[in-house]
Amino acid sequence: MNEWKKHWATRTVPNDVWEDLELWLHTLSIYSETRLCPVTTPLEINWVGDASKSFGIGILVGPRLCQLRLKECWQEGSPNCTIAWLETVAIRIGVKSRDHLLNQEWKAIQALLIESELDITTERVVLADNMADGLLRGVQRPHVMENRSQRLSISLFVVRIYALPSKADIHILSGWKPLTLIGYNSAVAKFNTFMKSEKATPFTLPLSIAMVEGFCVWAGRNDITLNEGKNSSISRKKYLAGLKAWHTYHSAIFPDENKPRIDLLLKVSARRDESATKTGKKLPVMLWHMAWLWKSLVLGSNLDRAVLDVAVVAFWGLARLAELTYTVEGGKINFADSVLTSDVVFATSKNLGDVVTLTVRNAKTAKPGKPQLIRLCAQNHELCPLLSSKVFLRIFWAGVDRAHLTRHQTATRIEEVLTSGGFHGIKGHSFRVGGASLRSTLGMTQGDLCALGRWRLDSFKLYIRPYLTGDLKKTKILLQQFKQNWLRMA
């Protein structure tokens, strides 16, 4: 108190005082010239609410129920959320306290009461009479599902309503591939970040035209907004596709009336993208990368040899690693998108000699329900794809103690081995890029290249990387050495 000796000295107003003053100013500006007259005879509506830290919140209004489950991170932050705050959220009634989070709830409560011209009287009950006790512990009985409320008129940023998807919802989700759904979820998360930055939550579907245009401006590079999270126009096109799928799933109509304006917004931002730092294209797997993989993995464990065989087939067959691997390590596999032993067929052709044919299901470039074929010929060196297929089937499909080779395992092991050899930046998709670039450089026609890579029209051009003169010379020397070594080994 000694600092107040100078009564006219200026002092900084605390932030919480400013918040309270702004709240009261807002309240007084919207408050109508009326007063709440309490009803002399209380009206019992059988409202019961309670909360637990183990599950969440349970609320009953007569037969109607609302069961809310907490997010896993609900106690994160500073200061930590307490059970007192959680019960405050459940009952939305209380008095001024020193808990900052509680005070935020009281402000929201007061705004609701004034807007609705309501008053609430609370009453404590014993545990035996608490009809919401089961709900807050995750138990719904004896309440019936038909009485469950799926929508709230208020937004609680720590709780979430879990509505079970219908059979139609689940069937619709199965129409999209897992990676596609991940991309769509990223689009929704990006849009939610935009809405939070605009303090426009909560919101409902369908989105308005202004929301979509605002999102395009917020996420794109321009001279108007300076927020973080800017991305390219190509990414925003994918985000818009995700938002459209979001509307489709929830039976809402995406606003397409302003498509010309959206296209123009993307076009303007695309010009700015040209001056921004671009992400480099995927590096191709070169023949010396394959030689290093063979040298490092051929005498390794069963996992190493399996990874090597998959890498060889992916390189020469222009295949994606996901097409040759599985989604899970153990248990039952999905026959609709897995390569089975019966899908690998060996034959002899008059023109091509020994040939192996792999049937790939649910490929990214395939039509729904239409399998694709990868045909590979025998080659006279250690990186022969036909030999790798035979070794893989003979060794790794024998016996009962087997494990499914996943894409994550394969890509991780390949990256580890290449990094140990000083080769950085090689990813799983680099095999398709490297194989296509090598065959194109060695003179394969566009028609044969599209047939092998299962491309349409000019899509293969996105995967072609030009060979420098030194790289081409080094590749031809390696191929010659491979063949000479193979003759000596034979």
XYZ file of C-alpha atoms in Angstrom:
490
model
C 0.000 0.000 0.000
C 3.005 2.299 0.341
C 3.067 2.897 -3.401
C -0.250 4.738 -3.132
C 1.265 7.704 -1.307
C 0.994 9.650 -4.572
C -2.744 9.520 -5.088
C -2.604 10.979 -8.592
C 0.091 8.651 -9.874
C -0.989 6.609 -12.920
C -1.331 2.864 -12.541
C -1.753 0.124 -15.130
C -5.243 -1.350 -15.059
C -5.133 -5.171 -14.684
C -6.459 -7.195 -17.598
C -9.188 -8.869 -15.533
C -10.496 -5.435 -14.491
C -10.681 -4.369 -18.122
C -12.563 -7.572 -18.962
C -15.077 -6.982 -16.171
C -15.609 -3.352 -17.179
C -16.159 -4.311 -20.816
C -18.574 -7.041 -19.756
C -20.646 -4.670 -17.615
C -20.643 -2.028 -20.343
C -21.926 -4.625 -22.803
C -24.530 -5.853 -20.307
C -25.831 -2.358 -19.626
C -25.987 -1.557 -23.327
C -28.216 -4.550 -24.160
C -30.192 -4.768 -20.918
C -33.850 -3.841 -21.367
C -35.615 -1.646 -18.831
C -37.206 -4.531 -16.985
C -36.565 -6.438 -13.849
C -36.805 -10.094 -12.955
C -39.812 -10.722 -10.756
C -39.422 -14.017 -8.921
C -42.384 -16.368 -9.106
C -43.852 -16.918 -5.666
C -44.609 -20.570 -6.449
C -41.491 -22.445 -7.611
C -41.861 -24.520 -10.771
C -40.188 -27.898 -10.495
C -38.661 -28.966 -13.833
C -36.516 -31.808 -12.382
C -33.196 -30.338 -13.479
C -30.248 -32.376 -12.158
C -26.587 -31.908 -13.039
C -23.277 -33.271 -11.799
C -19.727 -33.892 -12.970
C -16.777 -36.233 -12.435
C -13.126 -35.960 -13.432
C -13.030 -39.593 -14.580
C -15.639 -39.283 -17.346
C -17.442 -35.979 -17.693
C -20.810 -34.326 -17.115
C -24.350 -35.636 -16.770
C -27.416 -33.389 -16.996
C -31.100 -34.252 -16.696
C -34.128 -32.055 -17.377
C -37.082 -34.290 -16.698
C -36.700 -37.333 -18.967
C -34.319 -35.484 -21.307
C -30.636 -36.212 -20.768
C -27.316 -34.884 -21.948
C -24.108 -36.863 -21.434
C -20.804 -35.121 -22.113
C -17.396 -36.732 -22.116
C -14.216 -34.807 -21.354
C -11.350 -34.526 -23.789
C -8.107 -36.181 -22.689
C -6.357 -32.822 -22.437
C -9.076 -31.039 -20.474
C -6.797 -30.364 -17.476
C -3.936 -28.947 -19.523
C -3.173 -25.276 -19.368
C -2.355 -22.768 -16.678
C -4.025 -22.583 -14.259
C -5.205 -26.194 -14.252
C -8.931 -26.870 -14.446
C -10.420 -28.220 -11.220
C -13.494 -30.263 -10.318
C -15.060 -27.052 -9.030
C -14.768 -25.520 -12.467
C -16.137 -28.696 -14.036
C -19.180 -28.697 -11.748
C -19.635 -25.030 -12.570
C -19.801 -25.892 -16.240
C -22.388 -28.570 -15.454
C -24.749 -26.352 -13.465
C -23.934 -22.971 -15.049
C -24.724 -21.132 -11.840
C -22.592 -19.716 -9.026
C -21.042 -16.709 -7.424
C -17.937 -14.617 -8.084
C -14.758 -16.420 -7.055
C -11.010 -16.055 -7.431
C -10.870 -18.891 -9.966
C -10.363 -17.285 -13.383
C -11.961 -20.172 -15.283
C -15.000 -20.132 -12.996
C -15.414 -16.416 -13.539
C -15.467 -16.939 -17.300
C -18.333 -19.388 -16.857
C -20.225 -16.972 -14.591
C -20.010 -14.307 -17.259
C -21.448 -16.695 -19.830
C -24.187 -17.698 -17.383
C -25.139 -14.095 -16.705
C -25.374 -13.337 -20.422
C -27.668 -16.332 -20.922
C -29.898 -15.406 -17.980
C -30.279 -11.797 -19.085
C -30.929 -12.742 -22.697
C -33.530 -15.375 -21.762
C -34.935 -13.447 -18.766
C -34.448 -16.395 -16.453
C -33.481 -16.983 -12.877
C -32.241 -20.241 -11.379
C -32.470 -21.597 -7.867
C -30.099 -24.439 -7.008
C -30.612 -27.230 -4.525
C -28.187 -29.872 -3.289
C -29.338 -33.489 -3.190
C -27.884 -36.658 -1.675
C -26.125 -39.160 -3.911
C -29.033 -41.596 -3.830
C -31.343 -38.938 -5.296
C -28.859 -37.766 -7.941
C -30.431 -39.006 -11.173
C -27.450 -37.756 -13.230
C -24.856 -39.725 -11.250
C -24.732 -42.561 -13.766
C -24.435 -40.251 -16.755
C -21.367 -38.482 -15.416
C -19.699 -41.885 -14.897
C -20.346 -43.061 -18.432
C -23.429 -45.172 -17.640
C -26.603 -44.354 -19.534
C -29.056 -46.802 -17.962
C -31.878 -46.491 -16.947
C -32.271 -43.548 -19.324
C -33.252 -44.300 -22.909
C -31.366 -43.251 -26.034
C -34.401 -41.576 -27.602
C -34.283 -38.871 -24.919
C -30.647 -38.013 -25.557
C -29.982 -34.480 -26.772
C -27.502 -34.312 -29.646
C -27.209 -30.527 -29.815
C -26.431 -27.834 -27.257
C -27.330 -24.181 -27.440
C -24.023 -23.283 -25.751
C -20.437 -24.092 -26.614
C -18.206 -25.748 -24.029
C -14.627 -25.801 -25.232
C -13.603 -28.656 -22.953
C -16.432 -31.125 -23.457
C -17.621 -32.949 -26.533
C -20.826 -34.755 -27.410
C -20.218 -38.258 -28.724
C -23.016 -39.145 -31.133
C -22.809 -42.660 -32.499
C -22.671 -42.686 -36.318
C -25.498 -44.408 -38.111
C -25.045 -47.409 -40.387
C -25.347 -45.107 -43.375
C -22.612 -42.848 -41.941
C -20.238 -45.781 -41.528
C -21.000 -47.030 -45.025
C -20.360 -43.573 -46.484
C -17.012 -43.345 -44.690
C -15.954 -46.675 -46.197
C -16.354 -45.085 -49.624
C -13.247 -42.979 -48.985
C -9.770 -44.387 -48.613
C -8.083 -43.934 -45.194
C -5.501 -41.494 -46.554
C -8.271 -39.495 -48.213
C -10.141 -39.263 -44.911
C -6.969 -38.079 -43.188
C -6.681 -35.304 -45.763
C -10.328 -34.334 -45.313
C -9.882 -34.226 -41.528
C -6.901 -31.918 -42.013
C -9.105 -29.609 -44.070
C -11.756 -29.486 -41.345
C -9.106 -28.873 -38.676
C -7.644 -26.039 -40.759
C -11.075 -24.463 -41.147
C -11.754 -24.760 -37.409
C -8.472 -22.957 -36.746
C -9.608 -20.175 -39.062
C -12.986 -19.854 -37.327
C -11.338 -19.729 -33.895
C -8.965 -17.013 -35.073
C -11.992 -15.024 -36.219
C -13.756 -15.758 -32.914
C -16.681 -17.090 -34.927
C -17.282 -20.308 -33.003
C -19.545 -22.141 -32.645
C -20.940 -22.434 -36.162
C -23.183 -24.841 -38.014
C -23.293 -26.373 -41.468
C -23.811 -25.425 -44.195
C -21.100 -22.807 -44.319
C -21.933 -19.417 -45.711
C -20.343 -17.919 -48.801
C -18.584 -15.333 -46.645
C -17.060 -18.077 -44.477
C -15.607 -19.921 -47.470
C -14.217 -16.756 -49.041
C -12.793 -15.618 -45.714
C -11.086 -18.987 -45.279
C -9.482 -18.742 -48.727
C -8.135 -15.272 -47.920
C -6.949 -16.308 -44.447
C -5.130 -19.431 -45.665
C -3.670 -17.895 -48.842
C -0.718 -15.612 -49.401
C -1.776 -12.012 -49.962
C -1.175 -8.418 -48.863
C -4.300 -8.269 -46.709
C -3.740 -10.874 -43.999
C -0.512 -11.623 -42.134
C -1.570 -14.615 -40.051
C 0.462 -17.801 -39.775
C -0.456 -21.031 -41.524
C -0.347 -19.789 -45.107
C -0.219 -22.461 -47.787
C -0.319 -22.853 -51.541
C -3.356 -22.585 -53.771
C -3.035 -26.300 -54.524
C -3.385 -27.101 -50.833
C -6.410 -24.819 -50.558
C -8.081 -26.637 -53.442
C -7.626 -29.851 -51.486
C -8.996 -28.140 -48.373
C -12.091 -27.065 -50.286
C -12.566 -30.641 -51.474
C -12.391 -31.743 -47.841
C -14.977 -29.152 -46.811
C -17.296 -30.361 -49.576
C -16.917 -33.946 -48.358
C -17.627 -32.691 -44.833
C -20.920 -31.256 -46.043
C -21.776 -34.434 -47.930
C -21.220 -36.577 -44.851
C -23.475 -34.342 -42.736
C -26.186 -34.064 -45.433
C -25.501 -30.362 -45.967
C -25.176 -28.432 -49.233
C -21.835 -26.747 -49.853
C -22.219 -23.165 -51.182
C -21.115 -23.344 -54.822
C -22.831 -20.160 -55.986
C -19.615 -18.163 -55.651
C -17.328 -20.630 -57.454
C -16.061 -17.980 -59.930
C -15.007 -15.770 -57.008
C -13.333 -18.699 -55.228
C -11.442 -19.620 -58.402
C -10.304 -16.020 -58.745
C -9.137 -15.915 -55.114
C -7.088 -19.065 -55.677
C -5.658 -17.651 -58.898
C -4.575 -14.410 -57.247
C -2.907 -16.262 -54.379
C -1.209 -18.625 -56.841
C 0.703 -15.652 -58.232
C 2.036 -14.913 -54.769
C 2.960 -18.561 -54.355
C 5.452 -18.196 -57.192
C 7.576 -15.816 -55.116
C 7.318 -17.913 -51.958
C 9.682 -20.694 -50.980
C 8.489 -23.861 -52.637
C 8.734 -27.366 -51.282
C 11.186 -29.360 -53.348
C 9.980 -32.206 -55.503
C 10.375 -35.761 -54.295
C 13.869 -37.042 -54.939
C 14.135 -40.105 -57.178
C 15.706 -43.363 -56.091
C 18.798 -43.801 -58.235
C 20.473 -47.065 -59.130
C 23.290 -46.466 -56.643
C 20.681 -46.103 -53.914
C 19.366 -49.549 -54.838
C 22.911 -50.913 -54.805
C 23.425 -49.586 -51.284
C 20.141 -51.110 -50.122
C 21.114 -54.483 -51.568
C 24.559 -54.366 -49.945
C 23.125 -53.374 -46.545
C 20.060 -55.633 -46.387
C 20.759 -58.809 -48.353
C 22.525 -60.528 -45.419
C 20.340 -58.993 -42.724
C 17.332 -60.239 -40.794
C 14.123 -61.548 -42.307
C 12.689 -58.052 -42.046
C 15.667 -56.564 -43.891
C 15.447 -59.073 -46.735
C 11.696 -58.573 -47.016
C 12.178 -54.803 -47.180
C 14.834 -55.267 -49.873
C 12.540 -57.440 -52.008
C 9.683 -54.935 -51.733
C 12.043 -52.081 -52.667
C 13.285 -53.938 -55.763
C 9.756 -54.721 -56.971
C 8.589 -51.147 -56.286
C 11.559 -49.677 -58.177
C 11.228 -51.748 -61.346
C 7.429 -51.984 -61.198
C 6.867 -48.249 -60.580
C 4.699 -49.235 -57.624
C 3.789 -47.451 -54.440
C 4.989 -49.079 -51.226
C 1.417 -49.030 -49.919
C 0.345 -51.230 -52.847
C 2.844 -53.956 -51.916
C 2.514 -53.869 -48.125
C -0.188 -54.188 -45.492
C -1.936 -51.795 -43.149
C -1.475 -53.871 -39.966
C 1.346 -56.087 -38.713
C -0.804 -58.937 -37.437
C -4.286 -60.357 -37.378
C -6.679 -60.576 -40.276
C -5.930 -58.635 -43.412
C -8.280 -56.819 -45.716
C -8.460 -58.946 -48.850
C -9.877 -56.008 -50.806
C -6.622 -54.018 -50.718
C -3.870 -56.569 -50.001
C -1.537 -58.506 -52.289
C -2.033 -62.223 -51.599
C 0.197 -65.168 -52.491
C -2.338 -66.123 -55.140
C -1.907 -62.682 -56.697
C 1.715 -63.431 -57.675
C 1.883 -65.526 -60.852
C 5.049 -66.674 -62.640
C 4.985 -67.493 -66.349
C 7.171 -67.681 -69.446
C 6.572 -65.511 -72.488
C 7.987 -66.028 -75.976
C 8.881 -62.373 -76.320
C 9.695 -61.406 -72.725
C 11.028 -64.637 -71.245
C 10.349 -65.268 -67.557
C 7.675 -62.899 -66.265
C 6.032 -62.293 -62.882
C 2.571 -60.701 -62.699
C 1.278 -59.053 -59.527
C -2.399 -58.244 -59.058
C -2.811 -55.001 -57.117
C -6.219 -54.237 -55.650
C -7.619 -50.893 -54.573
C -4.727 -49.000 -56.150
C -4.801 -45.226 -56.127
C -4.990 -45.038 -59.927
C -7.546 -47.861 -60.274
C -11.277 -47.635 -60.743
C -13.438 -48.851 -57.824
C -13.419 -52.645 -57.750
C -10.986 -52.890 -60.676
C -7.616 -54.566 -59.923
C -4.442 -53.545 -61.726
C -1.585 -55.703 -62.990
C 2.157 -55.147 -62.638
C 4.231 -57.253 -65.067
C 7.972 -57.523 -64.558
C 10.575 -59.385 -66.590
C 13.640 -61.226 -65.348
C 16.913 -59.276 -65.360
C 20.435 -60.666 -65.284
C 21.679 -59.032 -62.094
C 21.137 -59.105 -58.333
C 18.373 -56.489 -58.458
C 16.116 -58.758 -60.485
C 12.446 -58.171 -59.523
C 11.417 -61.699 -60.530
C 14.078 -63.221 -58.283
C 13.039 -60.942 -55.407
C 9.431 -62.088 -55.777
C 10.455 -65.760 -55.692
C 12.695 -65.317 -52.655
C 10.013 -63.363 -50.843
C 7.394 -66.053 -51.422
C 9.689 -68.990 -50.653
C 11.219 -67.645 -47.451
C 8.739 -65.275 -45.904
C 5.505 -67.089 -46.672
C 6.668 -70.448 -45.346
C 5.527 -71.649 -41.920
C 2.941 -70.225 -39.585
C 4.937 -67.620 -37.655
C 4.611 -64.744 -40.083
C 4.119 -61.011 -39.721
C 2.648 -58.574 -42.189
C 5.084 -56.066 -43.601
C 3.566 -52.592 -43.279
C 4.346 -49.502 -45.287
C 5.583 -47.697 -42.176
C 8.044 -50.494 -41.388
C 9.304 -50.577 -44.954
C 9.697 -46.825 -45.415
C 11.311 -46.376 -41.995
C 13.870 -49.132 -42.543
C 14.721 -47.900 -46.034
C 15.227 -44.351 -44.781
C 17.468 -45.597 -41.960
C 19.689 -47.580 -44.329
C 19.966 -44.818 -46.924
C 20.702 -42.201 -44.270
C 23.512 -44.378 -42.910
C 25.014 -44.336 -46.406
C 24.839 -40.559 -46.650
C 21.712 -40.467 -48.834
C 19.129 -38.078 -47.427
C 15.650 -37.042 -48.527
C 14.615 -40.402 -50.010
C 11.013 -41.271 -49.129
C 8.658 -44.125 -49.911
C 7.234 -42.449 -53.012
C 10.748 -41.969 -54.396
C 10.787 -45.526 -55.802
C 7.957 -44.786 -58.215
C 9.667 -41.529 -59.192
C 13.083 -43.145 -59.563
C 11.881 -46.126 -61.570
C 9.912 -43.945 -63.975
C 12.810 -41.512 -64.424
C 15.298 -44.308 -65.136
C 13.115 -46.047 -67.719
C 12.311 -42.742 -69.408
C 16.012 -41.842 -69.579
C 16.895 -45.245 -71.040
C 14.415 -44.709 -73.870
C 11.146 -46.378 -72.888
C 8.250 -45.030 -74.925
C 5.532 -42.968 -73.285
C 2.925 -45.617 -74.046
C 4.919 -48.407 -72.395
C 5.760 -46.138 -69.473
C 2.097 -45.291 -68.895
C 1.142 -48.967 -69.147
C 3.761 -50.056 -66.606
C 3.066 -47.179 -64.216
C -0.714 -47.432 -64.746
C -0.983 -43.776 -65.698
C -3.449 -42.032 -67.947
C -2.605 -39.368 -70.484
C 0.291 -37.157 -69.338
C 0.151 -37.872 -65.601
C 3.493 -39.692 -65.792
C 5.279 -36.393 -66.469
C 4.846 -35.430 -62.815
C 7.116 -38.343 -61.876
C 9.893 -37.824 -64.403
C 13.126 -36.276 -63.128
C 15.802 -35.394 -65.705
C 19.118 -37.236 -65.525
C 22.304 -35.230 -65.646
C 25.036 -36.434 -67.981
C 27.131 -37.658 -65.092
C 24.184 -39.464 -63.491
C 23.342 -41.288 -66.703
C 26.938 -42.383 -67.206
C 27.167 -43.592 -63.607
C 23.904 -45.524 -63.991
C 25.057 -47.339 -67.135
C 28.354 -48.278 -65.494
C 26.492 -49.692 -62.479
C 24.181 -51.739 -64.699
C 27.180 -53.215 -66.493
C 28.858 -54.037 -63.172
C 25.656 -55.684 -61.915
C 25.547 -57.974 -64.934
C 29.234 -58.879 -64.665
C 28.888 -59.654 -60.962
C 25.841 -61.785 -61.715
C 27.784 -63.855 -64.243
C 30.568 -64.447 -61.732
C 28.050 -65.392 -59.033
C 26.332 -67.827 -61.391
